[in-house]
Coordinates of C-alpha atoms in Angstrom, one line a residue:
M9 CA -2.4 2.3 -12.0
M10 CA -5.0 4.8 -12.5
I11 CA -5.9 7.9 -10.1
Y12 CA -9.1 9.2 -9.8
P13 CA -9.2 11.6 -6.9
D14 CA -12.6 11.8 -6.2
G15 CA -14.7 15.1 -7.0
Y16 CA -11.9 16.1 -9.1
K17 CA -13.0 19.8 -11.2
T18 CA -10.4 21.1 -13.3
K19 CA -9.9 24.7 -11.6
L20 CA -9.6 25.9 -15.7
T21 CA -11.3 25.9 -18.7
Q22 CA -9.6 24.2 -21.6
R23 CA -9.0 27.5 -23.3
D24 CA -7.4 28.7 -19.9
T25 CA -5.5 25.8 -19.5
Q26 CA -3.8 26.4 -23.5
R27 CA -3.0 29.9 -22.3
A28 CA -2.0 28.9 -18.8
I29 CA 0.5 26.5 -20.2
K30 CA 2.1 28.8 -22.6
V31 CA 2.8 30.8 -19.5
V32 CA 4.4 28.1 -18.0
K33 CA 6.5 27.7 -20.6
D34 CA 7.5 30.5 -21.4
T35 CA 8.6 31.4 -18.3
F36 CA 10.4 28.5 -16.9
Q37 CA 12.7 28.0 -20.4
N38 CA 13.4 31.4 -19.5
S39 CA 14.3 31.4 -15.9
L40 CA 16.0 28.7 -16.4
A41 CA 18.6 29.8 -19.6
K42 CA 19.6 32.3 -17.4
A43 CA 19.8 30.7 -13.9
L44 CA 22.3 28.2 -15.8
N45 CA 23.7 30.3 -18.8
L46 CA 22.0 28.1 -21.4
D47 CA 21.2 28.6 -25.4
R48 CA 18.9 26.9 -27.1
I49 CA 19.4 25.4 -30.1
T50 CA 18.0 23.2 -32.2
A51 CA 17.9 19.2 -31.7
P52 CA 16.9 16.0 -33.8
L53 CA 13.6 14.3 -34.0
M54 CA 16.1 11.0 -35.2
V55 CA 18.9 9.7 -35.8
T56 CA 20.5 6.7 -37.1
K57 CA 20.8 3.1 -35.2
A58 CA 23.9 2.8 -35.5
S59 CA 25.6 6.2 -34.3
G60 CA 24.9 4.7 -30.8
I61 CA 24.0 7.9 -29.5
N62 CA 20.4 7.3 -29.1
D63 CA 19.4 7.4 -25.3
D64 CA 18.8 4.0 -23.5
L65 CA 16.9 4.7 -21.1
N66 CA 16.6 1.9 -18.9
G67 CA 18.6 -0.3 -20.9
V68 CA 15.4 -2.7 -22.2
E69 CA 13.2 -0.6 -24.0
R70 CA 12.3 -1.1 -27.0
K71 CA 13.2 2.0 -29.9
V72 CA 10.5 2.9 -32.7
H73 CA 12.8 2.7 -35.7
F74 CA 12.5 2.1 -39.9
T75 CA 14.2 2.2 -42.9
M76 CA 14.8 5.1 -45.1
M77 CA 14.3 5.7 -49.2
N78 CA 17.9 6.6 -49.8
I79 CA 19.8 6.1 -46.5
E80 CA 21.7 3.0 -45.5
G81 CA 20.6 1.8 -41.7
E82 CA 18.1 2.0 -39.4
A83 CA 17.0 5.8 -38.1
E84 CA 15.7 6.0 -34.4
V85 CA 13.2 8.1 -32.7
V86 CA 14.9 9.5 -30.3
Q87 CA 14.2 8.4 -26.8
S88 CA 16.0 11.1 -25.1
L89 CA 18.9 13.3 -26.2
A90 CA 21.1 12.6 -23.2
K91 CA 24.3 11.2 -24.9
W92 CA 23.4 13.4 -28.3
K93 CA 23.7 17.2 -26.2
R94 CA 27.3 16.6 -24.6
R95 CA 28.4 15.6 -28.9
A96 CA 25.9 19.3 -29.6
L97 CA 29.0 20.7 -26.6
Y98 CA 32.1 19.3 -27.9
R99 CA 31.3 20.6 -31.9
Y100 CA 29.7 23.8 -31.2
G101 CA 32.6 24.7 -28.9
Y102 CA 30.7 25.6 -25.0
Q103 CA 33.2 25.5 -22.5
P104 CA 33.0 25.2 -18.7
D105 CA 30.2 26.7 -17.1
E106 CA 28.4 27.3 -21.0
G107 CA 25.9 25.4 -22.0
I108 CA 22.2 24.4 -23.9
Y109 CA 18.8 22.8 -23.8
T110 CA 16.5 22.6 -26.5
D111 CA 12.5 21.5 -26.9
M112 CA 12.9 17.0 -27.0
N113 CA 10.0 15.8 -28.3
A114 CA 9.9 11.3 -28.2
I115 CA 8.3 8.4 -28.4
R116 CA 8.6 6.3 -25.8
R117 CA 7.0 2.8 -27.1
D118 CA 7.0 0.8 -23.9
D119 CA 5.8 3.4 -21.3
D120 CA 3.2 2.6 -19.3
T121 CA 0.2 5.0 -20.2
D122 CA -1.6 6.1 -16.8
N123 CA -2.0 9.6 -15.1
L124 CA 1.5 10.3 -15.2
H125 CA 3.2 8.3 -18.3
S126 CA 2.0 8.5 -21.7
L127 CA 4.0 7.6 -24.9
F128 CA 4.8 10.7 -26.0
V129 CA 7.3 12.7 -24.4
D130 CA 8.1 16.1 -24.2
Q131 CA 10.8 17.7 -21.8
W132 CA 13.1 20.8 -21.4
D133 CA 17.0 18.7 -22.1
W134 CA 19.5 21.1 -21.1
C135 CA 23.5 20.1 -20.8
R136 CA 26.4 22.7 -19.6
V137 CA 30.0 22.0 -20.2
I138 CA 31.6 21.8 -16.0
T139 CA 35.7 20.7 -14.4
R140 CA 36.8 17.6 -13.0
K141 CA 37.0 20.0 -9.4
E142 CA 33.0 20.6 -10.6
R143 CA 32.4 16.7 -10.7
N144 CA 31.0 16.5 -6.8
T145 CA 27.6 16.1 -4.8
E146 CA 28.1 19.8 -3.9
F147 CA 28.1 21.3 -7.3
L148 CA 25.7 18.9 -8.3
K149 CA 22.9 19.9 -5.3
E150 CA 23.8 23.8 -6.2
I151 CA 22.7 23.4 -9.9
V152 CA 19.7 21.3 -8.3
Q153 CA 18.5 24.3 -5.7
K154 CA 18.6 26.8 -9.0
I155 CA 16.5 24.5 -10.8
V156 CA 13.9 24.1 -8.4
D157 CA 14.1 27.7 -7.8
E158 CA 13.2 28.6 -10.5
I159 CA 9.8 25.9 -10.9
Y160 CA 9.2 27.9 -7.5
D161 CA 9.5 31.2 -9.4
T162 CA 7.1 30.1 -12.3
N163 CA 4.1 28.9 -9.7
E164 CA 4.4 32.0 -8.6
A165 CA 4.1 33.6 -11.8
V166 CA 1.0 31.4 -13.4
K167 CA -0.8 31.9 -9.9
K168 CA -1.1 35.2 -10.4
Q169 CA -1.9 34.9 -13.4
F170 CA -4.3 32.4 -13.2
P171 CA -5.8 32.7 -9.6
A172 CA -8.0 29.5 -9.9
L173 CA -5.1 27.8 -8.8
G174 CA -3.6 27.1 -5.9
F175 CA -0.5 25.2 -5.9
E176 CA 2.0 25.4 -2.8
M177 CA 5.8 24.4 -2.8
K178 CA 8.2 24.2 -0.8
K179 CA 11.6 25.7 -1.9
D180 CA 14.4 24.0 -0.2
V181 CA 15.0 20.6 -1.6
F182 CA 15.2 17.6 1.2
F183 CA 18.8 15.5 -0.1
I184 CA 18.9 12.0 0.1
T185 CA 19.9 8.9 -1.3
T186 CA 18.8 5.3 -2.5
Q187 CA 20.6 3.8 -0.2
E188 CA 19.8 5.7 3.4
L189 CA 15.6 5.7 1.8
E190 CA 16.3 2.4 1.3
D191 CA 17.7 2.0 5.6
M192 CA 15.3 3.8 6.5
Y193 CA 12.1 2.0 4.5
P194 CA 13.5 -1.9 4.2
E195 CA 10.1 -3.3 3.9
L196 CA 8.6 -1.3 1.3
T197 CA 9.0 -1.3 -2.6
P198 CA 11.4 1.5 -4.3
K199 CA 8.2 3.4 -5.5
E200 CA 6.5 3.6 -1.6
R201 CA 9.5 4.7 0.1
E202 CA 9.3 8.0 -2.5
N203 CA 6.1 8.6 -2.0
A204 CA 6.7 8.1 1.6
I205 CA 9.9 10.6 1.9
T206 CA 8.1 13.2 -0.6
K207 CA 4.8 13.4 1.5
E208 CA 7.0 14.0 4.8
H209 CA 9.6 16.6 3.1
K210 CA 6.8 17.9 0.1
T211 CA 10.6 18.8 -2.0
V212 CA 13.2 15.8 -2.5
F213 CA 16.1 15.3 -4.6
L214 CA 16.7 11.4 -4.6
M215 CA 20.4 11.0 -5.5
Q216 CA 22.4 8.2 -6.3
I217 CA 20.1 5.9 -9.1
G218 CA 21.4 3.1 -11.3
G219 CA 23.9 0.7 -9.0
K220 CA 22.8 -1.8 -6.1
L221 CA 21.8 -1.1 -2.9
K222 CA 22.9 -3.2 0.3
S223 CA 19.9 -5.4 -0.4
G224 CA 21.1 -6.8 -3.7
K225 CA 18.3 -5.0 -5.8
K226 CA 18.6 -1.7 -7.4
H227 CA 16.2 1.8 -6.2
D228 CA 15.7 2.1 -10.1
G229 CA 17.0 1.2 -13.5
R230 CA 19.8 4.4 -16.0
A231 CA 21.2 3.7 -18.9
P232 CA 25.1 3.0 -17.8
D233 CA 26.5 5.0 -20.4
Y234 CA 25.0 8.7 -19.4
D235 CA 25.0 9.3 -16.0
D236 CA 27.4 9.0 -13.0
W237 CA 25.8 6.6 -10.9
A238 CA 26.7 7.8 -7.8
L239 CA 26.1 11.9 -9.0
N240 CA 22.7 11.9 -10.5
G241 CA 18.7 11.9 -8.8
D242 CA 15.2 12.6 -9.2
I243 CA 14.1 15.6 -8.8
L244 CA 10.3 14.8 -6.9
F245 CA 7.8 16.7 -5.6
W246 CA 4.5 15.8 -3.4
N247 CA 1.1 15.7 -5.5
E248 CA -1.8 16.1 -3.0
L249 CA -3.8 16.1 -5.7
L250 CA -3.3 12.7 -7.3
G251 CA -1.9 11.6 -3.5
C252 CA 2.0 10.5 -4.2
A253 CA 5.9 11.7 -5.7
F254 CA 5.9 13.1 -8.9
E255 CA 8.6 12.7 -10.7
I256 CA 9.8 16.1 -12.9
S257 CA 13.2 15.4 -13.5
S258 CA 15.9 12.9 -14.2
M259 CA 19.2 14.8 -14.5
G260 CA 22.6 14.1 -12.8
I261 CA 26.8 15.0 -13.4
R262 CA 27.5 12.5 -16.8
V263 CA 30.0 9.6 -16.9
D264 CA 34.1 10.1 -17.3
A265 CA 35.8 7.2 -18.9
E266 CA 36.4 6.1 -14.9
S267 CA 32.9 6.0 -14.2
L268 CA 31.7 5.0 -17.6
H269 CA 33.9 2.1 -18.0
R270 CA 33.0 0.7 -14.7
Q271 CA 29.4 1.0 -15.1
L272 CA 29.9 -0.9 -18.5
E273 CA 31.9 -3.7 -16.5
E274 CA 28.5 -3.6 -14.2
E275 CA 25.5 -4.2 -16.6
D276 CA 28.4 -6.6 -19.0
M277 CA 28.2 -3.8 -21.9
L278 CA 31.1 -3.1 -22.4
E279 CA 31.1 -3.5 -26.3
R280 CA 29.5 -0.3 -26.2
E281 CA 32.8 1.2 -25.4
N282 CA 33.4 0.9 -29.7
F283 CA 31.1 3.1 -30.3
K284 CA 32.4 6.5 -31.2
F285 CA 30.5 8.5 -28.7
H286 CA 31.9 6.3 -26.0
K287 CA 35.3 6.4 -27.2
G288 CA 34.9 10.2 -27.2
I289 CA 34.4 9.9 -23.7
L290 CA 37.2 7.3 -22.7
D291 CA 39.7 9.4 -25.1
G292 CA 38.5 12.8 -23.9
T293 CA 37.7 14.4 -26.9
L294 CA 33.7 15.5 -25.3
P295 CA 33.6 17.3 -22.2
L296 CA 33.0 17.0 -18.9
T297 CA 28.8 17.6 -18.3
I298 CA 26.2 18.0 -16.0
G299 CA 22.6 17.6 -17.3
G300 CA 19.5 16.0 -17.5
G301 CA 15.4 16.5 -18.7
I302 CA 12.5 18.4 -17.1
G303 CA 9.0 17.5 -18.6
Q304 CA 7.4 20.1 -20.1
S305 CA 3.8 17.8 -19.3
R306 CA 4.7 16.9 -16.6
L307 CA 5.5 21.1 -15.6
C308 CA 1.8 21.5 -16.5
M309 CA 0.6 19.0 -15.2
L310 CA 1.4 20.1 -12.0
L311 CA 1.3 24.0 -11.3
L312 CA -2.4 23.8 -13.0
E313 CA -3.3 20.7 -10.5
K314 CA -5.1 18.7 -13.7
A315 CA -4.9 14.9 -12.8
H316 CA -4.0 13.7 -15.4
I317 CA -1.4 14.1 -18.4
G318 CA -3.3 13.8 -21.0
E319 CA -5.4 17.2 -19.9
V320 CA -1.9 18.9 -20.7
Q321 CA -0.5 17.2 -23.8
C322 CA -1.7 15.6 -27.0
A323 CA -1.1 12.0 -27.2
I324 CA -2.5 8.5 -27.7
W325 CA -5.3 6.8 -24.6
S326 CA -7.2 3.8 -25.2
D327 CA -11.0 4.1 -25.4
E328 CA -11.7 2.8 -22.3
M329 CA -9.2 4.9 -20.3
R330 CA -10.7 8.0 -22.1
E331 CA -14.5 6.7 -21.4
E332 CA -13.2 6.2 -17.6
C333 CA -11.6 9.3 -17.5
K334 CA -14.6 11.8 -18.8
K335 CA -16.6 9.3 -15.6
H336 CA -14.2 11.1 -13.6
N337 CA -14.8 14.5 -14.7
I338 CA -11.2 14.6 -16.9
I339 CA -11.3 15.4 -19.9
L340 CA -8.3 14.6 -22.5
L341 CA -7.3 16.5 -25.3

């Protein structure tokens, strides 16, 4: 559902917006790499269907796919690189406390298009090798706080260069599980719960997404073969302009052999264990990891106080949306 803030007017011209986008991206990716000890690497736009390496997101989204001239089988445009990154860490010989990040560009044809969602997705996909001892909630929280610290510093840097901006964010993260959130607000929908808790605490990490809650329902869907549902979550900020919780990152400690089998069994997808990638987790060939995606356009939209993601990225929008946005002083690129 579209949101049109009353009296909205962008604080930056389109030209200054482009300059500010560069400041946000350059500042954040460099500081993130330093904070988490990540190397920047190149990544694919497409993978083969037979590899099983593409991200299934919630497990229902249709992938953009096509046949090739001189190569058998089908190719798919990536939806994210959650699985690919883990294999890359193994292939390139990364060790515990070392990792990678990349610019990930994807097409998600089944996403709704509104203030926050586009068919085009751009994010920093990152992944780091961890030890067995680091597969715990406290380590997860430590990494989340480091990411939020870098977002905070990036916000301060962009405001210094563009004084018209004034987004204020809370640096300290409030941690809560989806079950605790359901217990607090049993009468609300999952999105309404996210709004309620984020409005109160401003910066939130909502943990344990993917499994069923006591109500028998899921807070949200997650593919069963990348995040460990007991050790994952979303980073949320309160967006005062739009009056809603604003997700910047979905991340978590990735599945090990035990959690992969359990989650595939729960989703009735055990046939995936026949894929080479999944076998690598089950037999211990692939390393234990933590990782996630951090939305590039999402972060720019939040820090530059934009009402629509189309103000910071070029994508496809309906003629009706473009006209309605124009009426509300929202100029889409």
